[in-house]
Amino acid sequence: MASLLSIGLTGLNAAQAQLTTTSHNITNANVTGYSRQQVIQGTQQPLYTGAGFFGQGTQVQTVKRIYSQFLENQTMAADAAHSKSETYYNEIAQIDNLLGDETVGLSSALTSYFNSVQSVASNPSDVSARQSMLSFAQALAGRFQSLNQRMDEIRSGVESQISTTVDSINTLAKQLADLNHQIVVAQASGTGVPANDLLDARNALIQELNRNVQVTTTTESDGSVSVFIGTGQPLVVGNSTYTLTATPSDSNPKKLQLGIQLQGDNSAKLSDSMITGGSLAGLLTFRSDALDAAQNALGRIAVGMTETFNAQHRLGVDLNGAMGGDFFTPIKGAVQNLPAFSTGTVSSAQLEVSYSNVANLTTDDYVLSFDGTNYNLQRSSDGKSVYSGATLPTDVDGISISLTSGSVAAGDRFLIQPTRYAASSVNVAITDTRLIAAGAPITTSAASTNSGTASISQGSVVSGTGISATTPHIGNITVTFDSATNSFVLGGAASGTLAYDPVADASGKTFTLASPNISFSISGAPKNGDAFTITSNDGGVSDGRNAVALGNLQTTKNMLGGSATYATAYSQIVSKIGTQTHAAEINTSTQQTLLEQAQAAQQSVSGVNLDEEAANLLRYQQAYQAAARVMSTAQTLFEAVLNIAR
């Protein structure tokens, strides 16, 4: 009877364990990260008798956590990729909305400004037209500045998010280390006794950490989990953690660079490319692939417009009769002295970046270093060297670097950013409408005694060579035709001959003089002795030829190697960002689908099915009742034996 009673008791205990576990599953069905649990039963050691082995009931071997590491790894990989893509899309959408907006974008401001330039070209003496040109120029400068300011705000937000994310990662790492310790202690009571709920809690932390930065894990023999990031850099090992850091970059102090603090005072830098998943990777990728390029490209347009417009404006003459000055305030590239790697000291030398050819400007930043013999200029984007030599680089990627004070010593390093802050530096240099150089400094005329059909164009100035800043800007130059040699003979302030065939060149032939560096065309059939005069246009109030040349800059391909206008260059920025944004949106949607599929597969194994648990509840209830009936039967039989004895 005692054997039957004990067998019933084992069944009762097992059924109670099943009911408890099933109830636990049901009440945690909606808890994120909870894995379904299952009681594993086994048969008690049978009792040997002469008649054979008699069973001694059942025993609960363990409470098993239904979990697939393979499916969990798939879910984590999909989650990290989705988090990266979503973060990248959310950030780049801000730039897409900014640059593509017709109200706040650059396109409308450029169009309005050049329309005002054309108005001055049509009415060079109209003060209201000149004032309108200045007003639209100031509006254009303000648009450049506001766009750059917004990008600076986005950049500041990204750097802040990187710092916050790193802090969050370190907090999660410490929590993981604490849970590792708790799990090791809890499971030390014996093998096959998993701390299921603690394991779920640890998995939830790993998943949250993985959304911030993609991790890989290794389960150790004591039950703890080691967590690694990047290319195998440790973050958590047992109950120890390694701190992730975000400190100013060696190549750009305004930019945070990741690192890992190892044991002692040792640390290792982590390149952006080493972080491949999670929101941190999304921020880093956005900063390098979209934000840096977009802000530098906007600055490149600012430099291109300022340099080319100023150059043409200086070739004109204002209402005071003086040669034009800079219309926009000249822009200089940014230079920041960096600490030397060997000593940590910062050079006292002062460098200046000027623009030698705006068509060749890139969207890169550079690091210039000096080893004591040679200078080396490297692009920040790919580390590629674009110049190496004993002198400072000139006309490399459209820039020239010069020393303004001090001296450069071995080990000195400099951050060169030719276009990063250029858009914020666009300003109108003049406020007086009379200083707009709308006219050309030269004029041409034909002698009244000419008997041929030849005519001369108004002429234009090619460069400032041989052009005086004060009146008269050039001396009188005579151009007289000699039929004997079929050439024009220069006299006065210039000398030489210009070949001209009255028959072959009648449709027009252009001539360019070196000093003064001017250009003019002659067409038709001149007679011997026909003459033309080129002289200073010192009182050309109604002359708008230079304003016409300024207006033509709107359609001149001065940007991107001579392949794009200002507006086209801006459109390319908008188009590129728009394409990147659209691709990021599609990728985010795709990653969301892949994540949902991975989660569904993982939940099909580890998730709680309430219908199944309800059925189990009934089944284990019946088992409990059956075991209780066994014990009741044993009691009845025992009482029967007692009654016989009475």
XYZ file of C-alpha atoms in Angstrom:
646
model
C 0.000 0.000 0.000
C 2.884 2.362 0.838
C 4.362 1.774 -2.651
C 1.066 2.588 -4.323
C 0.694 5.704 -2.202
C 4.193 6.936 -3.056
C 3.654 6.270 -6.756
C 0.479 8.316 -6.658
C 2.352 11.055 -4.838
C 5.034 11.231 -7.564
C 2.312 11.563 -10.172
C 0.591 14.231 -8.116
C 3.837 16.200 -7.782
C 4.588 15.855 -11.499
C 1.102 17.005 -12.493
C 1.382 19.939 -10.111
C 4.708 20.890 -11.706
C 3.115 20.695 -15.142
C 0.197 22.847 -14.028
C 2.547 25.391 -12.452
C 4.688 25.619 -15.599
C 1.665 25.847 -17.884
C 0.218 28.611 -15.729
C 3.586 30.379 -15.860
C 3.537 30.155 -19.677
C 0.001 31.539 -19.887
C 0.649 34.511 -17.592
C 3.853 35.434 -19.487
C 2.425 34.985 -22.977
C 2.597 38.726 -23.677
C 6.019 39.314 -22.104
C 8.551 40.301 -24.780
C 11.460 37.876 -24.904
C 9.755 35.152 -22.843
C 10.474 31.609 -24.007
C 7.943 28.868 -23.468
C 8.875 26.386 -20.739
C 8.196 22.681 -20.555
C 8.467 20.123 -17.715
C 10.590 17.153 -18.630
C 9.488 13.977 -16.813
C 11.308 10.713 -16.363
C 10.577 7.307 -14.821
C 11.670 6.614 -11.262
C 14.247 3.841 -10.722
C 12.176 0.571 -10.676
C 12.245 -1.833 -7.739
C 13.538 -5.362 -8.406
C 11.689 -8.297 -6.912
C 11.711 -11.976 -7.547
C 8.744 -11.491 -9.814
C 10.522 -8.788 -11.829
C 10.882 -4.994 -11.789
C 8.054 -2.925 -10.389
C 7.777 0.760 -11.269
C 8.118 3.381 -8.561
C 6.348 6.229 -10.326
C 7.672 9.346 -12.106
C 10.036 12.202 -11.418
C 10.502 15.745 -12.715
C 13.955 15.890 -14.312
C 14.007 19.583 -15.227
C 12.026 22.513 -16.517
C 13.182 23.011 -20.099
C 13.224 26.341 -21.923
C 12.034 25.885 -25.507
C 14.661 27.885 -27.366
C 16.571 27.770 -30.668
C 19.910 29.566 -30.763
C 19.909 29.338 -34.571
C 16.562 31.113 -34.882
C 17.622 33.613 -32.221
C 20.767 34.448 -34.210
C 18.676 34.920 -37.352
C 16.338 37.284 -35.511
C 19.220 39.283 -34.045
C 20.897 39.673 -37.445
C 17.623 40.850 -39.006
C 16.945 43.172 -36.056
C 20.393 44.785 -36.260
C 20.061 45.302 -40.024
C 16.589 46.808 -39.628
C 17.716 49.115 -36.826
C 20.628 50.364 -38.936
C 18.457 50.929 -42.000
C 15.659 52.631 -40.058
C 18.072 54.979 -38.281
C 19.820 55.842 -41.546
C 16.494 56.516 -43.290
C 15.162 58.703 -40.477
C 18.298 60.851 -40.613
C 18.733 61.162 -44.370
C 15.042 61.995 -44.804
C 15.751 65.248 -42.957
C 18.315 66.314 -45.583
C 16.063 65.158 -48.418
C 13.201 67.277 -47.110
C 15.538 70.233 -46.549
C 17.259 70.334 -49.940
C 14.244 69.311 -52.001
C 11.879 71.885 -50.524
C 11.145 74.631 -53.071
C 10.677 77.181 -50.315
C 13.880 76.630 -48.355
C 16.035 75.014 -51.047
C 18.659 76.805 -53.127
C 17.148 76.525 -56.622
C 14.546 79.273 -56.284
C 17.034 81.660 -54.662
C 19.553 81.110 -57.493
C 16.885 81.719 -60.140
C 15.619 84.894 -58.476
C 19.123 86.241 -58.054
C 20.174 85.739 -61.672
C 16.881 87.211 -62.843
C 17.851 90.361 -60.943
C 21.292 90.299 -62.615
C 19.576 90.140 -66.012
C 17.473 93.153 -65.025
C 20.636 95.160 -64.362
C 22.045 93.988 -67.692
C 18.910 95.350 -69.395
C 18.836 98.592 -67.378
C 22.382 99.220 -66.085
C 21.649 102.789 -65.012
C 18.428 101.904 -63.167
C 19.099 102.320 -59.432
C 16.058 100.230 -58.477
C 17.297 97.333 -60.621
C 20.695 97.570 -58.965
C 19.114 97.663 -55.500
C 17.026 94.633 -56.393
C 20.185 92.788 -57.423
C 21.795 93.537 -54.059
C 18.656 92.456 -52.195
C 18.403 89.148 -54.051
C 22.152 88.605 -53.551
C 21.674 89.010 -49.796
C 18.707 86.649 -49.928
C 20.843 84.075 -51.773
C 23.624 84.430 -49.201
C 21.058 83.982 -46.439
C 19.743 80.846 -48.126
C 23.235 79.347 -48.258
C 23.726 80.177 -44.589
C 20.362 78.785 -43.446
C 20.864 75.522 -45.331
C 24.306 75.120 -43.817
C 23.019 76.005 -40.346
C 20.335 73.335 -40.595
C 22.949 70.787 -41.659
C 25.066 71.829 -38.684
C 22.070 71.212 -36.440
C 21.560 67.774 -37.972
C 25.271 67.053 -37.495
C 25.118 68.137 -33.860
C 22.129 65.864 -33.361
C 23.961 62.919 -34.906
C 27.021 63.418 -32.715
C 24.746 63.663 -29.662
C 22.935 60.468 -30.658
C 26.241 58.660 -31.124
C 27.313 59.680 -27.618
C 23.930 58.708 -26.128
C 23.934 55.360 -27.924
C 27.428 54.576 -26.649
C 26.299 55.359 -23.088
C 23.280 53.081 -23.553
C 25.508 50.282 -24.869
C 27.788 50.549 -21.841
C 24.786 50.480 -19.470
C 23.381 47.377 -21.148
C 26.814 45.734 -21.042
C 26.999 46.230 -17.260
C 23.511 44.781 -16.833
C 24.537 41.792 -18.922
C 27.608 41.226 -16.787
C 25.428 41.299 -13.642
C 23.001 38.796 -15.153
C 25.904 36.577 -16.161
C 26.944 36.473 -12.514
C 23.414 35.704 -11.322
C 23.000 32.925 -13.888
C 26.322 31.306 -13.020
C 25.394 31.301 -9.316
C 21.851 30.057 -9.959
C 22.973 27.197 -12.197
C 25.810 26.149 -9.928
C 23.369 23.922 -7.991
C 23.775 21.224 -10.595
C 23.860 20.370 -14.258
C 20.642 20.412 -16.206
C 19.091 23.051 -13.948
C 18.785 26.099 -16.232
C 17.767 29.456 -14.787
C 15.117 29.888 -17.469
C 13.687 33.266 -16.536
C 17.145 34.734 -15.982
C 18.217 33.372 -19.349
C 15.222 35.069 -20.970
C 16.062 38.317 -19.221
C 19.627 38.073 -20.487
C 18.428 37.357 -24.021
C 16.179 40.413 -23.882
C 19.172 42.560 -22.886
C 21.278 41.093 -25.690
C 18.496 41.841 -28.176
C 18.255 45.430 -26.958
C 22.033 45.788 -27.127
C 22.010 44.291 -30.621
C 19.574 46.974 -31.797
C 22.128 49.596 -30.725
C 25.166 47.810 -32.136
C 25.336 44.427 -33.829
C 26.879 41.834 -31.532
C 28.031 38.251 -31.644
C 27.819 35.985 -28.592
C 29.579 32.919 -27.258
C 28.188 30.794 -24.424
C 30.879 29.774 -21.954
C 31.049 26.485 -20.025
C 29.866 28.110 -16.796
C 26.687 29.378 -18.463
C 27.832 32.987 -18.913
C 27.753 34.672 -22.303
C 30.601 36.657 -23.864
C 29.524 39.505 -26.137
C 31.650 40.933 -28.952
C 31.220 43.858 -31.354
C 32.944 44.970 -34.543
C 35.530 42.458 -35.709
C 35.712 40.634 -32.394
C 36.314 43.389 -29.863
C 35.066 42.193 -26.436
C 32.279 44.088 -24.712
C 31.252 41.565 -22.037
C 33.284 38.580 -20.841
C 31.747 36.773 -17.871
C 30.962 39.372 -15.255
C 33.531 41.829 -16.671
C 32.825 44.635 -19.132
C 34.920 46.687 -21.538
C 33.819 50.287 -22.010
C 32.905 51.562 -25.467
C 34.086 55.154 -25.898
C 33.191 58.065 -28.171
C 35.983 60.643 -28.173
C 37.089 63.395 -30.599
C 38.694 61.912 -33.688
C 42.441 62.168 -34.283
C 41.714 63.494 -37.776
C 38.755 65.752 -36.905
C 38.230 66.900 -33.296
C 34.635 67.937 -34.078
C 33.769 64.370 -35.008
C 33.359 61.537 -32.495
C 35.393 58.390 -33.052
C 34.585 55.071 -31.417
C 37.046 53.140 -29.299
C 37.098 50.290 -26.802
C 38.719 50.605 -23.379
C 40.613 47.406 -22.697
C 42.252 46.205 -19.501
C 44.468 48.709 -17.756
C 45.029 51.901 -19.712
C 45.026 50.144 -23.069
C 42.486 51.200 -25.659
C 41.801 50.513 -29.309
C 40.241 52.740 -31.939
C 37.310 51.382 -33.929
C 36.841 52.585 -37.491
C 33.304 53.358 -38.629
C 33.426 50.458 -41.089
C 33.881 47.979 -38.224
C 30.382 48.749 -36.885
C 28.135 46.948 -39.363
C 24.711 46.829 -37.721
C 22.405 48.487 -35.215
C 21.375 52.118 -34.832
C 24.989 53.127 -34.140
C 26.015 51.840 -37.574
C 23.117 53.756 -39.121
C 24.303 57.005 -37.541
C 27.920 56.468 -38.580
C 26.969 55.542 -42.143
C 24.665 58.546 -42.465
C 27.369 60.880 -41.184
C 30.043 59.688 -43.598
C 28.016 58.713 -46.689
C 25.318 61.389 -46.718
C 25.784 64.308 -44.347
C 29.485 65.012 -44.960
C 29.084 64.708 -48.724
C 25.924 66.849 -48.865
C 27.306 69.669 -46.719
C 30.613 69.708 -48.604
C 28.773 69.649 -51.953
C 26.679 72.647 -50.875
C 29.889 74.412 -49.840
C 31.433 73.567 -53.206
C 28.596 75.416 -54.967
C 29.089 78.361 -52.613
C 32.801 78.484 -53.440
C 32.206 78.009 -57.170
C 29.629 80.777 -57.387
C 31.612 83.194 -55.213
C 34.904 82.662 -57.041
C 33.548 82.810 -60.596
C 31.140 85.684 -59.950
C 33.840 87.740 -58.245
C 36.303 87.019 -61.051
C 33.865 88.312 -63.683
C 32.748 91.252 -61.539
C 36.365 92.392 -61.209
C 36.525 92.621 -65.033
C 33.714 95.200 -65.146
C 33.494 98.893 -64.407
C 31.153 100.494 -61.869
C 29.205 103.747 -62.025
C 32.207 105.581 -60.551
C 34.285 104.529 -63.525
C 36.491 102.251 -61.381
C 37.154 98.576 -62.013
C 34.855 96.286 -60.058
C 35.886 94.693 -56.807
C 34.663 91.505 -55.118
C 30.865 91.292 -55.220
C 30.797 88.493 -52.617
C 33.159 88.275 -49.659
C 35.970 85.871 -50.695
C 35.852 82.467 -48.997
C 38.842 80.619 -47.583
C 38.972 76.912 -46.858
C 39.021 75.816 -43.217
C 42.294 74.669 -41.632
C 42.606 73.109 -38.181
C 45.926 72.191 -36.585
C 45.903 68.613 -35.284
C 48.029 67.036 -32.516
C 51.111 65.211 -33.724
C 50.876 61.443 -33.264
C 54.283 61.121 -31.637
C 54.224 64.063 -29.214
C 50.612 65.197 -29.035
C 51.697 68.801 -29.608
C 49.853 71.121 -31.981
C 51.778 73.060 -34.624
C 51.925 76.844 -34.301
C 52.189 77.242 -38.075
C 49.285 78.969 -39.802
C 48.171 77.681 -43.204
C 45.718 79.176 -45.681
C 43.623 77.348 -48.278
C 42.748 79.158 -51.504
C 40.964 77.934 -54.626
C 42.978 77.460 -57.778
C 40.302 75.818 -59.932
C 36.723 75.545 -58.650
C 35.841 73.084 -61.415
C 38.188 70.518 -59.836
C 36.906 70.833 -56.259
C 35.746 67.597 -54.635
C 33.508 66.960 -51.623
C 36.404 65.520 -49.620
C 38.179 66.704 -46.500
C 41.943 66.186 -46.273
C 44.690 65.630 -43.728
C 48.033 67.274 -44.508
C 51.090 65.874 -42.723
C 54.793 66.681 -42.809
C 57.516 64.119 -42.045
C 60.387 66.597 -41.976
C 61.123 66.196 -45.682
C 57.891 65.805 -47.596
C 54.294 66.939 -47.268
C 51.569 64.329 -47.740
C 47.944 65.218 -48.498
C 45.424 62.428 -47.873
C 41.696 62.316 -48.501
C 39.726 61.675 -45.334
C 37.107 59.547 -47.082
C 39.408 56.760 -48.247
C 42.866 57.656 -46.886
C 44.217 57.949 -50.437
C 47.212 60.221 -50.913
C 46.625 62.863 -53.595
C 49.922 64.720 -53.174
C 53.409 64.094 -51.866
C 56.263 66.555 -52.238
C 58.804 68.798 -50.580
C 56.627 71.913 -50.982
C 53.089 72.670 -49.942
C 50.551 71.428 -52.525
C 49.278 73.861 -55.141
C 46.379 73.228 -57.522
C 45.576 69.781 -56.117
C 41.880 68.902 -56.408
C 41.264 72.582 -57.088
C 42.954 73.939 -53.952
C 46.295 75.498 -53.047
C 47.783 75.572 -49.554
C 50.187 78.269 -48.417
C 52.040 79.104 -45.200
C 51.036 82.478 -43.731
C 53.039 82.428 -40.490
C 55.311 80.209 -38.426
C 57.027 77.112 -39.744
C 55.971 73.512 -40.242
C 57.927 70.902 -38.263
C 58.244 67.162 -38.636
C 55.144 65.379 -37.336
C 52.821 68.363 -37.809
C 49.327 67.534 -39.035
C 46.513 69.733 -40.375
C 42.861 69.089 -41.167
C 41.988 70.728 -44.483
C 38.270 71.272 -45.190
C 38.015 73.302 -48.406
C 34.206 73.395 -48.607
C 32.742 72.224 -45.271
C 31.964 75.706 -43.903
C 31.906 77.600 -47.214
C 28.098 77.916 -47.399
C 28.043 79.614 -43.999
C 30.617 82.152 -45.249
C 28.651 83.489 -48.234
C 28.144 87.232 -47.771
C 27.615 90.191 -50.090
C 30.704 92.406 -50.019
C 29.122 95.647 -51.282
C 26.128 97.707 -50.167
C 26.385 100.683 -52.552
C 24.471 100.154 -55.796
C 27.026 102.317 -57.646
C 29.705 99.706 -56.978
C 27.989 97.048 -59.105
C 30.353 96.706 -62.057
C 27.757 96.300 -64.809
C 29.740 97.955 -67.577
C 32.787 96.848 -69.556
C 36.030 98.852 -69.140
C 36.647 99.076 -72.871
C 34.747 100.361 -75.871
C 35.344 100.181 -79.600
C 34.567 102.480 -82.523
C 35.116 102.668 -86.277
C 36.778 105.585 -88.026
C 34.313 107.804 -89.874
C 36.514 107.647 -92.977
C 36.270 103.841 -93.343
C 35.174 102.889 -96.845
C 34.902 99.116 -96.458
C 32.124 97.001 -94.915
C 34.155 95.783 -91.936
C 32.828 96.220 -88.393
C 34.242 95.569 -84.919
C 32.455 94.069 -81.912
C 32.128 95.879 -78.601
C 34.942 93.777 -77.197
C 35.384 92.205 -73.765
C 38.003 91.865 -71.084
C 39.501 88.384 -70.663
C 41.549 89.045 -67.518
C 42.946 91.942 -65.556
C 46.342 91.761 -67.216
C 47.256 95.192 -68.599
C 44.007 96.728 -67.275
C 44.512 99.619 -64.885
C 42.250 99.821 -61.837
C 42.005 103.590 -62.282
C 40.917 105.564 -65.300
C 41.913 105.388 -68.053
C 41.946 101.575 -67.808
C 43.764 101.144 -71.107
C 45.402 103.521 -73.546
C 44.007 104.085 -77.028
C 44.662 101.157 -79.347
C 44.315 101.610 -83.097
C 43.605 98.721 -85.473
C 44.392 99.682 -89.107
C 43.941 97.405 -92.125
C 46.867 96.893 -94.525
C 45.571 95.342 -97.772
C 49.112 94.600 -98.966
C 49.677 92.110 -96.145
C 46.014 91.244 -95.426
C 46.453 92.157 -91.793
C 45.461 94.695 -89.201
C 48.313 96.721 -87.743
C 48.089 97.565 -84.036
C 49.149 100.996 -82.872
C 49.007 103.222 -79.831
C 48.963 101.221 -76.576
C 49.572 97.926 -78.415
C 51.784 96.775 -81.227
C 51.888 93.902 -83.694
C 49.819 92.621 -86.602
C 46.632 90.543 -86.808
C 46.205 88.438 -89.938
C 42.853 88.969 -91.639
C 41.634 87.755 -95.052
C 38.755 89.965 -96.227
C 37.315 87.026 -98.182
C 37.886 83.994 -95.928
C 37.331 85.888 -92.648
C 34.419 88.054 -93.731
C 31.995 86.098 -91.542
C 33.976 87.162 -88.497
C 37.280 86.484 -86.768
C 38.042 86.850 -83.061
C 41.328 88.305 -81.811
C 42.712 88.198 -78.262
C 45.493 90.487 -77.067
C 47.812 89.472 -74.237
C 48.270 92.918 -72.646
C 45.815 94.376 -72.218
C 44.148 90.965 -72.126
C 41.093 91.817 -74.199
C 39.101 90.100 -76.933
C 37.234 91.525 -79.950
C 35.899 90.358 -83.297
C 36.078 91.899 -86.767
C 33.841 90.885 -89.654
C 33.190 92.095 -93.212
C 35.551 93.328 -95.902
C 37.793 96.246 -94.893
C 39.500 98.546 -97.359
C 43.111 99.595 -97.126
C 43.507 102.136 -94.343
C 40.207 101.357 -92.644
C 40.753 101.782 -88.892
C 39.128 100.987 -85.582
C 39.837 102.297 -82.083
C 39.744 100.431 -78.782
C 39.767 102.676 -75.743
C 38.653 102.942 -72.114
C 34.939 103.052 -71.379
C 35.331 105.499 -68.501
C 31.865 107.022 -68.588
C 29.722 104.089 -69.690
C 26.785 104.611 -67.339
C 24.382 102.868 -69.699
C 26.717 99.994 -70.492
C 25.559 96.562 -69.258
C 28.019 94.286 -71.033
C 29.663 93.001 -67.866
C 26.245 92.478 -66.279
C 25.384 90.347 -69.318
C 28.556 88.330 -68.714
C 27.597 87.999 -65.032
C 24.142 86.793 -66.013
C 25.651 84.275 -68.434
C 27.361 82.595 -65.479
C 23.956 81.093 -64.650
C 24.232 78.817 -67.687
C 28.018 78.474 -67.795
C 29.346 75.049 -66.796
C 31.918 76.098 -64.223
C 31.283 73.248 -61.762
C 32.155 69.532 -61.549
C 35.006 69.538 -64.007
C 33.222 71.905 -66.366
C 30.171 69.658 -66.720
C 27.603 71.480 -64.586
C 26.174 74.910 -63.837
C 25.457 76.098 -60.297
C 21.835 74.956 -60.566
C 22.808 71.628 -62.138
C 25.353 70.979 -59.397
C 22.674 71.661 -56.787
C 20.200 69.443 -58.629
C 22.750 66.653 -58.517
C 22.957 66.988 -54.729
C 19.161 66.872 -54.452
C 18.982 63.940 -56.863
C 21.692 61.977 -55.069
C 20.176 62.524 -51.636
C 16.725 61.727 -53.030
C 17.992 58.472 -54.533
C 19.752 57.524 -51.297
C 16.621 58.351 -49.292
C 14.371 56.303 -51.568
C 16.785 53.373 -51.452
C 16.925 53.636 -47.652
C 13.114 53.678 -47.471
C 12.855 50.543 -49.609
C 15.636 48.856 -47.652
C 13.950 49.693 -44.348
C 10.685 48.184 -45.584
C 12.516 45.082 -46.797
C 14.400 44.692 -43.526
C 11.129 45.096 -41.615
C 9.643 42.208 -43.585
C 12.715 40.033 -43.021
C 12.635 40.857 -39.312
C 8.961 39.939 -39.029
C 9.636 36.644 -40.804
C 12.575 35.858 -38.511
C 10.537 36.767 -35.435
C 7.642 34.597 -36.632
C 9.992 31.629 -37.095
C 11.518 32.221 -33.667
C 8.115 32.582 -32.001
C 6.837 29.412 -33.666
C 9.355 27.581 -31.515
C 9.715 29.717 -28.395
C 6.455 31.631 -28.309
C 3.465 30.747 -26.110
C 0.390 29.390 -27.911
C -2.536 30.069 -25.569
C -4.764 27.450 -27.221
C -2.091 24.813 -26.736
C -1.498 25.884 -23.146
C -5.236 25.786 -22.409
C -5.382 22.197 -23.708
C -2.339 21.309 -21.616
C -3.997 22.838 -18.572
C -6.926 20.467 -18.953
C -4.651 17.505 -19.616
C -2.479 18.134 -16.565
C -5.555 18.792 -14.448
C -6.824 15.346 -15.394
C -3.411 13.840 -14.629
C -3.492 15.518 -11.241
C -6.945 14.152 -10.559
C -5.917 10.684 -11.705
C -2.864 10.690 -9.434
C -5.081 11.832 -6.569
C -7.411 8.885 -7.338
C -4.411 6.531 -7.115
C -3.646 7.894 -3.673
C -7.320 7.617 -2.700
C -7.346 4.003 -3.856
C -4.218 3.274 -1.843
C -5.882 4.764 1.220
C -9.040 2.682 0.701
C -7.013 -0.508 0.380
C -5.017 0.343 3.475
C -8.214 0.919 5.456
C -9.549 -2.419 4.201
C -6.448 -4.147 5.538
C -6.937 -2.451 8.889
C -10.558 -3.543 9.016
C -9.523 -7.160 8.419
C -7.163 -6.911 11.346
C -9.995 -5.659 13.560
